[in-house]
mmCIF file of C-alpha atoms and ligand atoms in Angstrom:
data_model
loop_
_atom_site.group_PDB
_atom_site.id
_atom_site.type_symbol
_atom_site.label_atom_id
_atom_site.label_comp_id
_atom_site.label_asym_id
_atom_site.label_seq_id
_atom_site.Cartn_x
_atom_site.Cartn_y
_atom_site.Cartn_z
ATOM 1 C CA UNK A 1016 61.758 35.528 -28.487
ATOM 2 C CA UNK A 1017 60.554 38.709 -30.115
ATOM 3 C CA UNK A 1018 60.001 39.028 -33.812
ATOM 4 C CA UNK A 1019 62.255 40.953 -36.165
ATOM 5 C CA UNK A 1020 60.839 44.084 -37.663
ATOM 6 C CA UNK A 1021 61.223 44.947 -41.300
ATOM 7 C CA UNK A 1022 62.840 48.349 -40.849
ATOM 8 C CA UNK A 1023 66.061 46.554 -39.823
ATOM 9 C CA UNK A 1024 66.315 44.277 -42.876
ATOM 10 C CA UNK A 1025 68.629 44.710 -45.848
ATOM 11 C CA UNK A 1026 66.272 44.170 -48.765
ATOM 12 C CA UNK A 1027 68.030 45.665 -51.783
ATOM 13 C CA UNK A 1028 68.016 43.230 -54.690
ATOM 14 C CA UNK A 1029 66.313 40.576 -52.560
ATOM 15 C CA UNK A 1030 63.135 38.721 -53.450
ATOM 16 C CA UNK A 1031 60.842 39.713 -50.600
ATOM 17 C CA UNK A 1032 57.649 37.670 -50.168
ATOM 18 C CA UNK A 1033 55.093 39.866 -48.444
ATOM 19 C CA UNK A 1034 51.881 38.378 -47.073
ATOM 20 C CA UNK A 1035 49.234 41.086 -46.978
ATOM 21 C CA UNK A 1036 45.537 40.785 -46.201
ATOM 22 C CA UNK A 1037 44.003 42.157 -49.392
ATOM 23 C CA UNK A 1038 40.738 40.325 -48.896
ATOM 24 C CA UNK A 1039 38.549 43.215 -50.041
ATOM 25 C CA UNK A 1040 34.783 43.107 -50.640
ATOM 26 C CA UNK A 1041 33.945 42.672 -54.342
ATOM 27 C CA UNK A 1042 30.735 43.268 -56.217
ATOM 28 C CA UNK A 1043 30.986 41.567 -59.624
ATOM 29 C CA UNK A 1044 34.697 42.255 -60.070
ATOM 30 C CA UNK A 1045 34.397 45.782 -58.672
ATOM 31 C CA UNK A 1046 36.141 46.583 -55.359
ATOM 32 C CA UNK A 1047 33.569 48.196 -53.054
ATOM 33 C CA UNK A 1048 35.996 49.103 -50.244
ATOM 34 C CA UNK A 1049 39.751 49.423 -50.833
ATOM 35 C CA UNK A 1050 40.697 50.187 -47.204
ATOM 36 C CA UNK A 1051 42.900 47.099 -46.916
ATOM 37 C CA UNK A 1052 44.788 47.879 -50.133
ATOM 38 C CA UNK A 1053 45.377 51.457 -48.985
ATOM 39 C CA UNK A 1054 46.566 50.172 -45.601
ATOM 40 C CA UNK A 1055 49.063 47.744 -47.193
ATOM 41 C CA UNK A 1056 50.367 50.177 -49.811
ATOM 42 C CA UNK A 1057 52.930 52.004 -47.615
ATOM 43 C CA UNK A 1058 54.654 48.708 -46.719
ATOM 44 C CA UNK A 1059 54.917 47.731 -50.387
ATOM 45 C CA UNK A 1060 55.983 51.190 -51.526
ATOM 46 C CA UNK A 1061 58.649 51.269 -48.806
ATOM 47 C CA UNK A 1062 60.106 47.937 -49.937
ATOM 48 C CA UNK A 1063 60.032 48.967 -53.583
ATOM 49 C CA UNK A 1064 61.771 52.255 -52.753
ATOM 50 C CA UNK A 1065 64.446 50.287 -50.881
ATOM 51 C CA UNK A 1066 65.165 48.288 -54.054
ATOM 52 C CA UNK A 1067 63.476 45.007 -53.148
ATOM 53 C CA UNK A 1068 61.742 42.725 -55.600
ATOM 54 C CA UNK A 1069 58.364 42.842 -53.922
ATOM 55 C CA UNK A 1070 56.244 39.694 -54.298
ATOM 56 C CA UNK A 1071 52.790 40.052 -52.772
ATOM 57 C CA UNK A 1072 50.774 37.136 -51.412
ATOM 58 C CA UNK A 1073 47.139 37.308 -50.324
ATOM 59 C CA UNK A 1074 43.925 35.365 -50.184
ATOM 60 C CA UNK A 1075 40.594 36.613 -51.467
ATOM 61 C CA UNK A 1076 37.277 35.185 -50.308
ATOM 62 C CA UNK A 1077 36.664 31.500 -49.779
ATOM 63 C CA UNK A 1078 37.440 29.559 -52.977
ATOM 64 C CA UNK A 1079 37.893 26.411 -50.849
ATOM 65 C CA UNK A 1080 41.047 25.140 -52.493
ATOM 66 C CA UNK A 1081 40.080 25.429 -56.147
ATOM 67 C CA UNK A 1082 40.384 28.059 -58.853
ATOM 68 C CA UNK A 1083 37.318 30.336 -58.793
ATOM 69 C CA UNK A 1084 37.544 32.928 -61.546
ATOM 70 C CA UNK A 1085 35.457 35.498 -59.653
ATOM 71 C CA UNK A 1086 37.969 35.357 -56.785
ATOM 72 C CA UNK A 1087 41.021 36.246 -58.858
ATOM 73 C CA UNK A 1088 43.239 38.946 -57.368
ATOM 74 C CA UNK A 1089 43.345 40.687 -60.794
ATOM 75 C CA UNK A 1090 41.179 43.662 -59.692
ATOM 76 C CA UNK A 1091 43.282 43.986 -56.535
ATOM 77 C CA UNK A 1092 46.555 44.009 -58.500
ATOM 78 C CA UNK A 1093 45.154 46.663 -60.773
ATOM 79 C CA UNK A 1094 43.937 48.846 -57.885
ATOM 80 C CA UNK A 1095 47.262 48.394 -56.075
ATOM 81 C CA UNK A 1096 49.066 49.525 -59.226
ATOM 82 C CA UNK A 1097 46.924 52.688 -59.346
ATOM 83 C CA UNK A 1098 47.641 53.448 -55.685
ATOM 84 C CA UNK A 1099 51.397 52.839 -56.011
ATOM 85 C CA UNK A 1100 51.568 54.433 -59.441
ATOM 86 C CA UNK A 1101 53.486 51.365 -60.633
ATOM 87 C CA UNK A 1102 52.670 48.544 -63.001
ATOM 88 C CA UNK A 1103 51.732 45.618 -60.742
ATOM 89 C CA UNK A 1104 51.637 42.366 -62.706
ATOM 90 C CA UNK A 1105 49.702 39.319 -61.553
ATOM 91 C CA UNK A 1106 51.228 35.840 -61.877
ATOM 92 C CA UNK A 1107 48.436 33.372 -62.691
ATOM 93 C CA UNK A 1108 49.449 31.002 -59.896
ATOM 94 C CA UNK A 1109 51.132 31.507 -56.510
ATOM 95 C CA UNK A 1110 53.508 28.511 -56.939
ATOM 96 C CA UNK A 1111 55.017 26.590 -59.857
ATOM 97 C CA UNK A 1112 56.261 27.746 -63.267
ATOM 98 C CA UNK A 1113 53.859 30.729 -63.626
ATOM 99 C CA UNK A 1114 55.094 32.238 -60.361
ATOM 100 C CA UNK A 1115 58.753 31.329 -61.006
ATOM 101 C CA UNK A 1116 58.949 32.847 -64.489
ATOM 102 C CA UNK A 1117 57.189 36.046 -63.389
ATOM 103 C CA UNK A 1118 59.663 36.411 -60.506
ATOM 104 C CA UNK A 1119 62.658 35.701 -62.759
ATOM 105 C CA UNK A 1120 61.573 38.610 -64.960
ATOM 106 C CA UNK A 1121 61.484 41.119 -62.058
ATOM 107 C CA UNK A 1122 63.820 44.077 -61.655
ATOM 108 C CA UNK A 1123 64.745 45.649 -58.315
ATOM 109 C CA UNK A 1124 61.861 47.824 -57.113
ATOM 110 C CA UNK A 1125 59.198 45.906 -59.088
ATOM 111 C CA UNK A 1126 55.987 44.817 -57.386
ATOM 112 C CA UNK A 1127 54.444 41.505 -58.474
ATOM 113 C CA UNK A 1128 51.294 39.942 -57.128
ATOM 114 C CA UNK A 1129 50.787 36.181 -57.017
ATOM 115 C CA UNK A 1130 47.321 34.727 -57.571
ATOM 116 C CA UNK A 1131 44.982 33.882 -54.645
ATOM 117 C CA UNK A 1132 46.785 31.489 -52.268
ATOM 118 C CA UNK A 1133 43.452 29.864 -51.350
ATOM 119 C CA UNK A 1134 43.146 28.455 -54.886
ATOM 120 C CA UNK A 1135 45.282 25.651 -53.367
ATOM 121 C CA UNK A 1136 43.715 23.542 -50.632
ATOM 122 C CA UNK A 1137 47.157 23.173 -49.042
ATOM 123 C CA UNK A 1138 47.037 26.839 -47.989
ATOM 124 C CA UNK A 1139 44.331 26.545 -45.342
ATOM 125 C CA UNK A 1140 45.636 23.102 -44.348
ATOM 126 C CA UNK A 1141 48.986 24.761 -43.548
ATOM 127 C CA UNK A 1142 50.651 22.022 -45.584
ATOM 128 C CA UNK A 1143 54.437 22.098 -44.978
ATOM 129 C CA UNK A 1144 55.272 21.107 -48.559
ATOM 130 C CA UNK A 1145 53.198 23.975 -49.903
ATOM 131 C CA UNK A 1146 54.711 26.427 -47.403
ATOM 132 C CA UNK A 1147 58.159 25.270 -48.563
ATOM 133 C CA UNK A 1148 57.195 25.823 -52.219
ATOM 134 C CA UNK A 1149 56.079 29.356 -51.387
ATOM 135 C CA UNK A 1150 59.208 29.996 -49.321
ATOM 136 C CA UNK A 1151 61.408 28.907 -52.230
ATOM 137 C CA UNK A 1152 60.117 31.904 -54.212
ATOM 138 C CA UNK A 1153 61.684 34.425 -51.825
ATOM 139 C CA UNK A 1154 64.875 35.322 -49.992
ATOM 140 C CA UNK A 1155 62.957 36.965 -47.149
ATOM 141 C CA UNK A 1156 59.425 36.711 -45.811
ATOM 142 C CA UNK A 1157 57.411 39.572 -44.381
ATOM 143 C CA UNK A 1158 54.090 38.984 -42.666
ATOM 144 C CA UNK A 1159 52.064 42.188 -42.732
ATOM 145 C CA UNK A 1160 48.636 40.507 -42.845
ATOM 146 C CA UNK A 1161 47.236 41.427 -39.468
ATOM 147 C CA UNK A 1162 43.653 40.612 -40.530
ATOM 148 C CA UNK A 1163 44.663 36.988 -41.154
ATOM 149 C CA UNK A 1164 47.148 36.590 -38.296
ATOM 150 C CA UNK A 1165 44.671 34.478 -36.287
ATOM 151 C CA UNK A 1166 44.747 31.794 -39.000
ATOM 152 C CA UNK A 1167 47.456 29.119 -39.062
ATOM 153 C CA UNK A 1168 47.726 28.817 -42.846
ATOM 154 C CA UNK A 1169 50.734 28.101 -45.066
ATOM 155 C CA UNK A 1170 51.190 31.715 -46.199
ATOM 156 C CA UNK A 1171 50.549 33.198 -42.743
ATOM 157 C CA UNK A 1172 52.251 30.752 -40.389
ATOM 158 C CA UNK A 1173 54.041 28.124 -42.511
ATOM 159 C CA UNK A 1174 56.609 30.079 -44.545
ATOM 160 C CA UNK A 1175 58.412 31.538 -41.517
ATOM 161 C CA UNK A 1176 59.981 28.158 -40.759
ATOM 162 C CA UNK A 1177 62.010 28.212 -43.984
ATOM 163 C CA UNK A 1178 63.351 31.708 -44.714
ATOM 164 C CA UNK A 1179 64.354 34.765 -42.653
ATOM 165 C CA UNK A 1180 61.106 36.337 -41.503
ATOM 166 C CA UNK A 1181 60.052 39.778 -40.414
ATOM 167 C CA UNK A 1182 56.974 41.493 -39.084
ATOM 168 C CA UNK A 1183 55.650 44.132 -41.492
ATOM 169 C CA UNK A 1184 54.961 47.711 -40.403
ATOM 170 C CA UNK A 1185 51.173 47.468 -40.701
ATOM 171 C CA UNK A 1186 51.026 44.388 -38.485
ATOM 172 C CA UNK A 1187 53.486 45.993 -36.049
ATOM 173 C CA UNK A 1188 51.382 49.140 -35.798
ATOM 174 C CA UNK A 1189 48.183 47.166 -35.205
ATOM 175 C CA UNK A 1190 49.817 45.206 -32.389
ATOM 176 C CA UNK A 1191 51.424 48.289 -30.852
ATOM 177 C CA UNK A 1192 48.063 50.073 -30.681
ATOM 178 C CA UNK A 1193 46.317 47.069 -29.164
ATOM 179 C CA UNK A 1194 49.173 46.477 -26.706
ATOM 180 C CA UNK A 1195 48.997 50.079 -25.563
ATOM 181 C CA UNK A 1196 45.289 49.926 -24.726
ATOM 182 C CA UNK A 1197 45.486 46.443 -23.219
ATOM 183 C CA UNK A 1198 48.545 47.054 -21.045
ATOM 184 C CA UNK A 1199 48.057 50.544 -19.718
ATOM 185 C CA UNK A 1200 44.926 52.309 -20.967
ATOM 186 C CA UNK A 1201 44.081 55.846 -19.980
ATOM 187 C CA UNK A 1202 40.965 55.533 -17.867
ATOM 188 C CA UNK A 1203 38.052 55.504 -17.916
ATOM 189 C CA UNK A 1204 38.358 52.757 -20.533
ATOM 190 C CA UNK A 1205 35.008 52.205 -22.258
ATOM 191 C CA UNK A 1206 34.207 49.341 -24.633
ATOM 192 C CA UNK A 1207 31.367 49.747 -27.115
ATOM 193 C CA UNK A 1208 30.179 46.338 -28.306
ATOM 194 C CA UNK A 1209 27.552 45.359 -30.838
ATOM 195 C CA UNK A 1210 27.178 43.658 -34.183
ATOM 196 C CA UNK A 1211 25.897 40.312 -35.297
ATOM 197 C CA UNK A 1212 28.599 37.745 -34.468
ATOM 198 C CA UNK A 1213 27.487 37.133 -30.914
ATOM 199 C CA UNK A 1214 28.854 33.655 -30.295
ATOM 200 C CA UNK A 1215 32.321 34.727 -31.517
ATOM 201 C CA UNK A 1216 32.394 37.737 -29.241
ATOM 202 C CA UNK A 1217 31.234 36.447 -25.870
ATOM 203 C CA UNK A 1218 34.777 35.463 -24.890
ATOM 204 C CA UNK A 1219 35.854 39.005 -25.644
ATOM 205 C CA UNK A 1220 33.287 40.391 -23.211
ATOM 206 C CA UNK A 1221 34.675 38.085 -20.533
ATOM 207 C CA UNK A 1222 38.134 39.586 -20.985
ATOM 208 C CA UNK A 1223 36.832 43.148 -21.259
ATOM 209 C CA UNK A 1224 34.986 42.732 -17.958
ATOM 210 C CA UNK A 1225 38.429 42.544 -16.344
ATOM 211 C CA UNK A 1226 40.031 45.334 -18.371
ATOM 212 C CA UNK A 1227 37.450 48.058 -18.888
ATOM 213 C CA UNK A 1228 35.654 50.429 -16.580
ATOM 214 C CA UNK A 1229 32.427 50.548 -18.582
ATOM 215 C CA UNK A 1230 30.968 48.380 -21.349
ATOM 216 C CA UNK A 1231 27.985 49.578 -23.375
ATOM 217 C CA UNK A 1232 26.262 46.994 -25.541
ATOM 218 C CA UNK A 1233 23.967 47.118 -28.586
ATOM 219 C CA UNK A 1234 23.262 44.978 -31.649
ATOM 220 C CA UNK A 1235 22.673 41.246 -31.530
ATOM 221 C CA UNK A 1236 25.010 41.030 -28.545
ATOM 222 C CA UNK A 1237 22.604 43.133 -26.463
ATOM 223 C CA UNK A 1238 19.614 41.069 -27.652
ATOM 224 C CA UNK A 1239 21.330 37.900 -26.482
ATOM 225 C CA UNK A 1240 22.185 39.325 -23.062
ATOM 226 C CA UNK A 1241 18.645 40.712 -22.668
ATOM 227 C CA UNK A 1242 17.213 37.301 -23.559
ATOM 228 C CA UNK A 1243 19.518 35.696 -21.000
ATOM 229 C CA UNK A 1244 18.038 38.094 -18.442
ATOM 230 C CA UNK A 1245 14.641 36.615 -19.299
ATOM 231 C CA UNK A 1246 13.412 39.441 -21.538
ATOM 232 C CA UNK A 1247 11.419 38.369 -24.600
ATOM 233 C CA UNK A 1248 13.163 40.014 -27.550
ATOM 234 C CA UNK A 1249 10.651 38.704 -30.114
ATOM 235 C CA UNK A 1250 12.194 37.835 -33.473
ATOM 236 C CA UNK A 1251 15.377 39.826 -32.810
ATOM 237 C CA UNK A 1252 18.728 38.482 -33.936
ATOM 238 C CA UNK A 1253 20.229 36.675 -30.993
ATOM 239 C CA UNK A 1254 22.261 33.624 -30.190
ATOM 240 C CA UNK A 1255 20.120 30.504 -29.750
ATOM 241 C CA UNK A 1256 22.435 29.297 -26.997
ATOM 242 C CA UNK A 1257 21.972 31.593 -24.008
ATOM 243 C CA UNK A 1258 24.495 29.695 -21.881
ATOM 244 C CA UNK A 1259 27.551 31.900 -22.477
ATOM 245 C CA UNK A 1260 25.514 35.114 -22.094
ATOM 246 C CA UNK A 1261 24.039 33.717 -18.881
ATOM 247 C CA UNK A 1262 27.552 33.043 -17.619
ATOM 248 C CA UNK A 1263 28.522 36.668 -18.291
ATOM 249 C CA UNK A 1264 25.487 37.883 -16.319
ATOM 250 C CA UNK A 1265 26.264 35.498 -13.461
ATOM 251 C CA UNK A 1266 29.834 36.766 -13.325
ATOM 252 C CA UNK A 1267 28.588 40.353 -13.123
ATOM 253 C CA UNK A 1268 26.341 39.439 -10.199
ATOM 254 C CA UNK A 1269 29.328 38.194 -8.187
ATOM 255 C CA UNK A 1270 30.588 41.779 -8.088
ATOM 256 C CA UNK A 1271 34.135 40.532 -8.717
ATOM 257 C CA UNK A 1272 34.518 42.242 -12.061
ATOM 258 C CA UNK A 1273 36.004 45.592 -12.858
ATOM 259 C CA UNK A 1274 33.580 46.793 -15.507
ATOM 260 C CA UNK A 1275 30.008 47.997 -15.331
ATOM 261 C CA UNK A 1276 27.996 46.512 -18.181
ATOM 262 C CA UNK A 1277 25.112 48.486 -19.657
ATOM 263 C CA UNK A 1278 22.286 47.046 -21.744
ATOM 264 C CA UNK A 1279 19.700 48.974 -23.780
ATOM 265 C CA UNK A 1280 16.499 50.103 -22.077
ATOM 266 C CA UNK A 1281 14.764 51.027 -25.327
ATOM 267 C CA UNK A 1282 15.042 50.094 -28.984
ATOM 268 C CA UNK A 1283 13.981 50.819 -32.541
ATOM 269 C CA UNK A 1284 11.776 47.905 -33.602
ATOM 270 C CA UNK A 1285 10.077 46.728 -36.790
ATOM 271 C CA UNK A 1286 8.319 43.573 -37.933
ATOM 272 C CA UNK A 1287 10.708 43.085 -40.823
ATOM 273 C CA UNK A 1288 14.016 44.358 -42.056
ATOM 274 C CA UNK A 1289 13.378 46.210 -45.289
ATOM 275 C CA UNK A 1290 13.452 49.663 -46.795
ATOM 276 C CA UNK A 1291 10.437 51.840 -45.853
ATOM 277 C CA UNK A 1292 9.049 49.452 -43.201
ATOM 278 C CA UNK A 1293 7.140 51.033 -40.260
ATOM 279 C CA UNK A 1294 9.387 51.457 -37.233
ATOM 280 C CA UNK A 1295 8.736 52.633 -33.696
ATOM 281 C CA UNK A 1296 10.500 53.017 -30.369
ATOM 282 C CA UNK A 1297 9.760 50.474 -27.652
ATOM 283 C CA UNK A 1298 11.065 49.701 -24.208
ATOM 284 C CA UNK A 1299 13.034 46.465 -24.459
ATOM 285 C CA UNK A 1300 10.566 44.808 -22.066
ATOM 286 C CA UNK A 1301 7.694 45.602 -24.472
ATOM 287 C CA UNK A 1302 8.929 44.136 -27.745
ATOM 288 C CA UNK A 1303 6.069 42.179 -29.366
ATOM 289 C CA UNK A 1304 6.623 38.525 -30.340
ATOM 290 C CA UNK A 1305 6.567 39.371 -34.077
ATOM 291 C CA UNK A 1306 8.937 42.356 -33.746
ATOM 292 C CA UNK A 1307 12.703 42.723 -34.050
ATOM 293 C CA UNK A 1308 15.083 45.060 -32.245
ATOM 294 C CA UNK A 1309 17.066 46.691 -35.051
ATOM 295 C CA UNK A 1310 18.783 49.578 -33.240
ATOM 296 C CA UNK A 1311 19.206 51.002 -29.755
ATOM 297 C CA UNK A 1312 16.535 53.578 -28.879
ATOM 298 C CA UNK A 1313 17.021 57.315 -28.132
ATOM 299 C CA UNK A 1314 17.038 56.952 -24.324
ATOM 300 C CA UNK A 1315 19.738 54.294 -24.559
ATOM 301 C CA UNK A 1316 21.716 56.344 -27.096
ATOM 302 C CA UNK A 1317 21.678 59.323 -24.705
ATOM 303 C CA UNK A 1318 22.696 57.099 -21.769
ATOM 304 C CA UNK A 1319 25.591 55.575 -23.734
ATOM 305 C CA UNK A 1320 26.671 59.012 -24.951
ATOM 306 C CA UNK A 1321 26.986 60.191 -21.355
ATOM 307 C CA UNK A 1322 29.209 57.234 -20.471
ATOM 308 C CA UNK A 1323 31.362 57.551 -23.593
ATOM 309 C CA UNK A 1324 31.910 61.306 -23.084
ATOM 310 C CA UNK A 1325 33.835 60.539 -19.869
ATOM 311 C CA UNK A 1326 36.138 58.034 -21.592
ATOM 312 C CA UNK A 1327 39.871 58.503 -22.097
ATOM 313 C CA UNK A 1328 40.116 55.255 -24.096
ATOM 314 C CA UNK A 1329 37.417 53.665 -26.252
ATOM 315 C CA UNK A 1330 37.440 50.303 -27.962
ATOM 316 C CA UNK A 1331 34.593 49.963 -30.458
ATOM 317 C CA UNK A 1332 33.601 46.655 -32.020
ATOM 318 C CA UNK A 1333 30.224 46.121 -33.618
ATOM 319 C CA UNK A 1334 27.520 48.529 -34.775
ATOM 320 C CA UNK A 1335 24.596 49.307 -32.420
ATOM 321 C CA UNK A 1336 22.031 48.462 -35.089
ATOM 322 C CA UNK A 1337 21.497 47.636 -38.740
ATOM 323 C CA UNK A 1338 23.272 50.854 -39.764
ATOM 324 C CA UNK A 1339 23.266 49.847 -43.443
ATOM 325 C CA UNK A 1340 19.589 50.912 -43.408
ATOM 326 C CA UNK A 1341 19.093 54.625 -42.536
ATOM 327 C CA UNK A 1342 16.101 53.799 -40.331
ATOM 328 C CA UNK A 1343 18.389 51.828 -37.982
ATOM 329 C CA UNK A 1344 21.597 53.897 -38.155
ATOM 330 C CA UNK A 1345 20.871 56.513 -35.449
ATOM 331 C CA UNK A 1346 22.239 54.465 -32.539
ATOM 332 C CA UNK A 1347 25.525 53.704 -34.309
ATOM 333 C CA UNK A 1348 25.778 57.349 -35.356
ATOM 334 C CA UNK A 1349 25.143 58.510 -31.765
ATOM 335 C CA UNK A 1350 27.883 56.352 -30.237
ATOM 336 C CA UNK A 1351 30.289 57.258 -33.070
ATOM 337 C CA UNK A 1352 29.635 60.963 -32.487
ATOM 338 C CA UNK A 1353 30.083 60.509 -28.731
ATOM 339 C CA UNK A 1354 33.435 58.785 -29.291
ATOM 340 C CA UNK A 1355 34.575 61.697 -31.449
ATOM 341 C CA UNK A 1356 33.271 64.281 -28.937
ATOM 342 C CA UNK A 1357 34.956 62.510 -26.011
ATOM 343 C CA UNK A 1358 38.410 63.190 -27.435
ATOM 344 C CA UNK A 1359 39.389 59.731 -26.150
ATOM 345 C CA UNK A 1360 42.006 57.559 -27.792
ATOM 346 C CA UNK A 1361 39.717 55.446 -29.990
ATOM 347 C CA UNK A 1362 40.326 52.071 -31.588
ATOM 348 C CA UNK A 1363 37.791 50.589 -33.985
ATOM 349 C CA UNK A 1364 37.970 46.870 -34.812
ATOM 350 C CA UNK A 1365 35.808 44.764 -37.115
ATOM 351 C CA UNK A 1366 35.052 45.031 -40.820
ATOM 352 C CA UNK A 1367 31.473 46.242 -40.441
ATOM 353 C CA UNK A 1368 32.388 48.638 -37.640
ATOM 354 C CA UNK A 1369 35.059 50.164 -39.867
ATOM 355 C CA UNK A 1370 32.523 50.360 -42.713
ATOM 356 C CA UNK A 1371 30.061 52.109 -40.368
ATOM 357 C CA UNK A 1372 32.744 54.599 -39.312
ATOM 358 C CA UNK A 1373 33.426 55.369 -42.975
ATOM 359 C CA UNK A 1374 29.757 55.517 -43.989
ATOM 360 C CA UNK A 1375 28.838 57.825 -41.109
ATOM 361 C CA UNK A 1376 31.878 60.057 -41.595
ATOM 362 C CA UNK A 1377 33.777 59.302 -38.358
ATOM 363 C CA UNK A 1378 36.661 57.305 -39.781
ATOM 364 C CA UNK A 1379 39.173 60.158 -40.024
ATOM 365 C CA UNK A 1380 38.379 61.224 -36.456
ATOM 366 C CA UNK A 1381 39.168 57.887 -34.825
ATOM 367 C CA UNK A 1382 42.704 57.319 -33.500
ATOM 368 C CA UNK A 1383 43.021 53.912 -35.152
ATOM 369 C CA UNK A 1384 40.846 51.808 -37.403
ATOM 370 C CA UNK A 1385 42.108 48.277 -37.298
ATOM 371 C CA UNK A 1386 42.276 46.216 -40.488
ATOM 372 C CA UNK A 1387 41.515 43.139 -38.391
ATOM 373 C CA UNK A 1388 38.192 41.834 -37.167
ATOM 374 C CA UNK A 1389 38.632 38.304 -35.830
ATOM 375 C CA UNK A 1390 42.359 38.855 -35.299
ATOM 376 C CA UNK A 1391 41.722 41.970 -33.207
ATOM 377 C CA UNK A 1392 39.180 40.149 -31.061
ATOM 378 C CA UNK A 1393 41.363 37.067 -30.541
ATOM 379 C CA UNK A 1394 44.276 39.277 -29.542
ATOM 380 C CA UNK A 1395 42.093 41.159 -27.041
ATOM 381 C CA UNK A 1396 40.915 37.830 -25.679
ATOM 382 C CA UNK A 1397 44.554 37.105 -24.924
ATOM 383 C CA UNK A 1398 44.990 34.320 -27.460
ATOM 384 C CA UNK A 1399 48.210 33.836 -29.399
ATOM 385 C CA UNK A 1400 47.941 34.748 -33.065
ATOM 386 C CA UNK A 1401 49.569 31.951 -35.116
ATOM 387 C CA UNK A 1402 50.893 34.449 -37.688
ATOM 388 C CA UNK A 1403 52.715 36.345 -34.941
ATOM 389 C CA UNK A 1404 53.889 33.255 -33.086
ATOM 390 C CA UNK A 1405 55.404 31.884 -36.313
ATOM 391 C CA UNK A 1406 57.476 35.048 -36.713
ATOM 392 C CA UNK A 1407 58.678 34.843 -33.109
ATOM 393 C CA UNK A 1408 59.674 31.205 -33.567
ATOM 394 C CA UNK A 1409 61.222 31.685 -37.001
ATOM 395 C CA UNK A 1410 64.501 29.805 -36.851
ATOM 396 C CA UNK A 1411 66.059 31.858 -39.624
HETATM 397 P P1 LIG B 192 32.146 43.637 -37.151
HETATM 398 O O1 LIG B 192 32.329 43.243 -38.591
HETATM 399 O O2 LIG B 192 32.367 45.099 -36.926
HETATM 400 O O3 LIG B 192 32.915 42.774 -36.209
HETATM 401 P P2 LIG B 192 29.719 42.090 -36.969
HETATM 402 O O4 LIG B 192 30.114 41.392 -38.201
HETATM 403 O O5 LIG B 192 29.664 41.331 -35.697
HETATM 404 O O6 LIG B 192 30.596 43.415 -36.771
HETATM 405 O O7 LIG B 192 28.248 42.690 -37.129
HETATM 406 C C1 LIG B 192 27.918 43.681 -38.083
HETATM 407 C C2 LIG B 192 26.487 43.541 -38.510
HETATM 408 O O8 LIG B 192 25.620 43.509 -37.394
HETATM 409 C C3 LIG B 192 26.006 44.692 -39.363
HETATM 410 O O9 LIG B 192 25.889 44.243 -40.682
HETATM 411 C C4 LIG B 192 24.662 45.086 -38.755
HETATM 412 O O10 LIG B 192 23.652 45.237 -39.719
HETATM 413 C C5 LIG B 192 24.357 43.920 -37.852
HETATM 414 N N1 LIG B 192 23.500 44.268 -36.715
HETATM 415 C C6 LIG B 192 23.726 45.174 -35.758
HETATM 416 N N2 LIG B 192 22.693 45.235 -34.894
HETATM 417 C C7 LIG B 192 21.768 44.331 -35.316
HETATM 418 C C8 LIG B 192 20.476 43.924 -34.854
HETATM 419 N N3 LIG B 192 19.910 44.480 -33.776
HETATM 420 N N4 LIG B 192 19.836 42.978 -35.562
HETATM 421 C C9 LIG B 192 20.403 42.426 -36.666
HETATM 422 N N5 LIG B 192 21.615 42.760 -37.147
HETATM 423 C C10 LIG B 192 22.292 43.706 -36.481
HETATM 424 MG MG1 LIG B 193 31.476 41.681 -39.728
#
């Protein structure tokens, strides 16, 4: 069964519970990147304009089921209010009397935010009683939280069993973009993979080997694959368990895969990761035992650029190096520039990859920057996202 989309719903005067992923990075109460709030705003504005009572649910950080003052959604409500040019109140709890009285006081078109759902341990446990309590606050449920769709929690997967449920426009757009590149990509289809979360991403490589024409790899992912090839990568970030990377290499050797996989031939290395440290270029086979690979080198960057320039579709997940430090940003900048210059349809997934695209000035030139990291990767892997499945199975 396919999910219902929000554009078709009659929302005027209804209490509409909207799950968004407003889990933004905070630095002492200050929002350092409001991308997710900006991405959710059109959904909320649209509902408000259509006369709904808009009740926003989200998590923030990992409070582990108790109230943590520093993880209040108060700064998010305030920023959302600025973006929407509306007064967005925050109810001090997401269930119970505080939520109920705040909702009772709403007029059509108002936007109310409920406090961090993860202040209750029942949220992450996907407790049915808690999901029912949340559902009782609304007439309709909208799941627009693509970034959290891979989690089976009460507010992402539980509520849909109790009230009429719809997929929000942001979630729908994310899935449509991913479906289009997974089902029928313009070729050559090039994947650019890097970053630090190697163990999480190996399964994605396996799937991309079947889908893509070329895969270029940097970051900790490349270090792990190089180590699995028997290259000593010194103190570089890599997965301790080389088994999965070894399996990828073995699969490539069979010749029964679609994609060509490219690993770095040279790197930017240093003995420690800090501002102003001495760096130099080294062939990957000549990294000293006390050194770390912190970026792809210039020969590799040029090689990858050549491959990317031929692409008609690019999927980018994971920076090529520690781009947060200028000394190790050149590789990420080079692939980003190549993606822009290729004119390919480009999809960027992953929080740090999106941050790199913003920091290096490429964000506006990419076709789509996904608000999901883990969710994007699990979807590419071909796994069902519990948040989406719940909408499809919604009895209401
Ligand atoms: P995303 O959030 O885009 O999915 P990850 O979270 O997997 O990406 O990884 C991002 C992080 O990887 C960045 O903070 C970057 O500094 C780090 N990184 C990239 N290359 C290396 C490397 N060679 N050594 C250590 N860290 C790296
Ligand atoms: Mg990350």
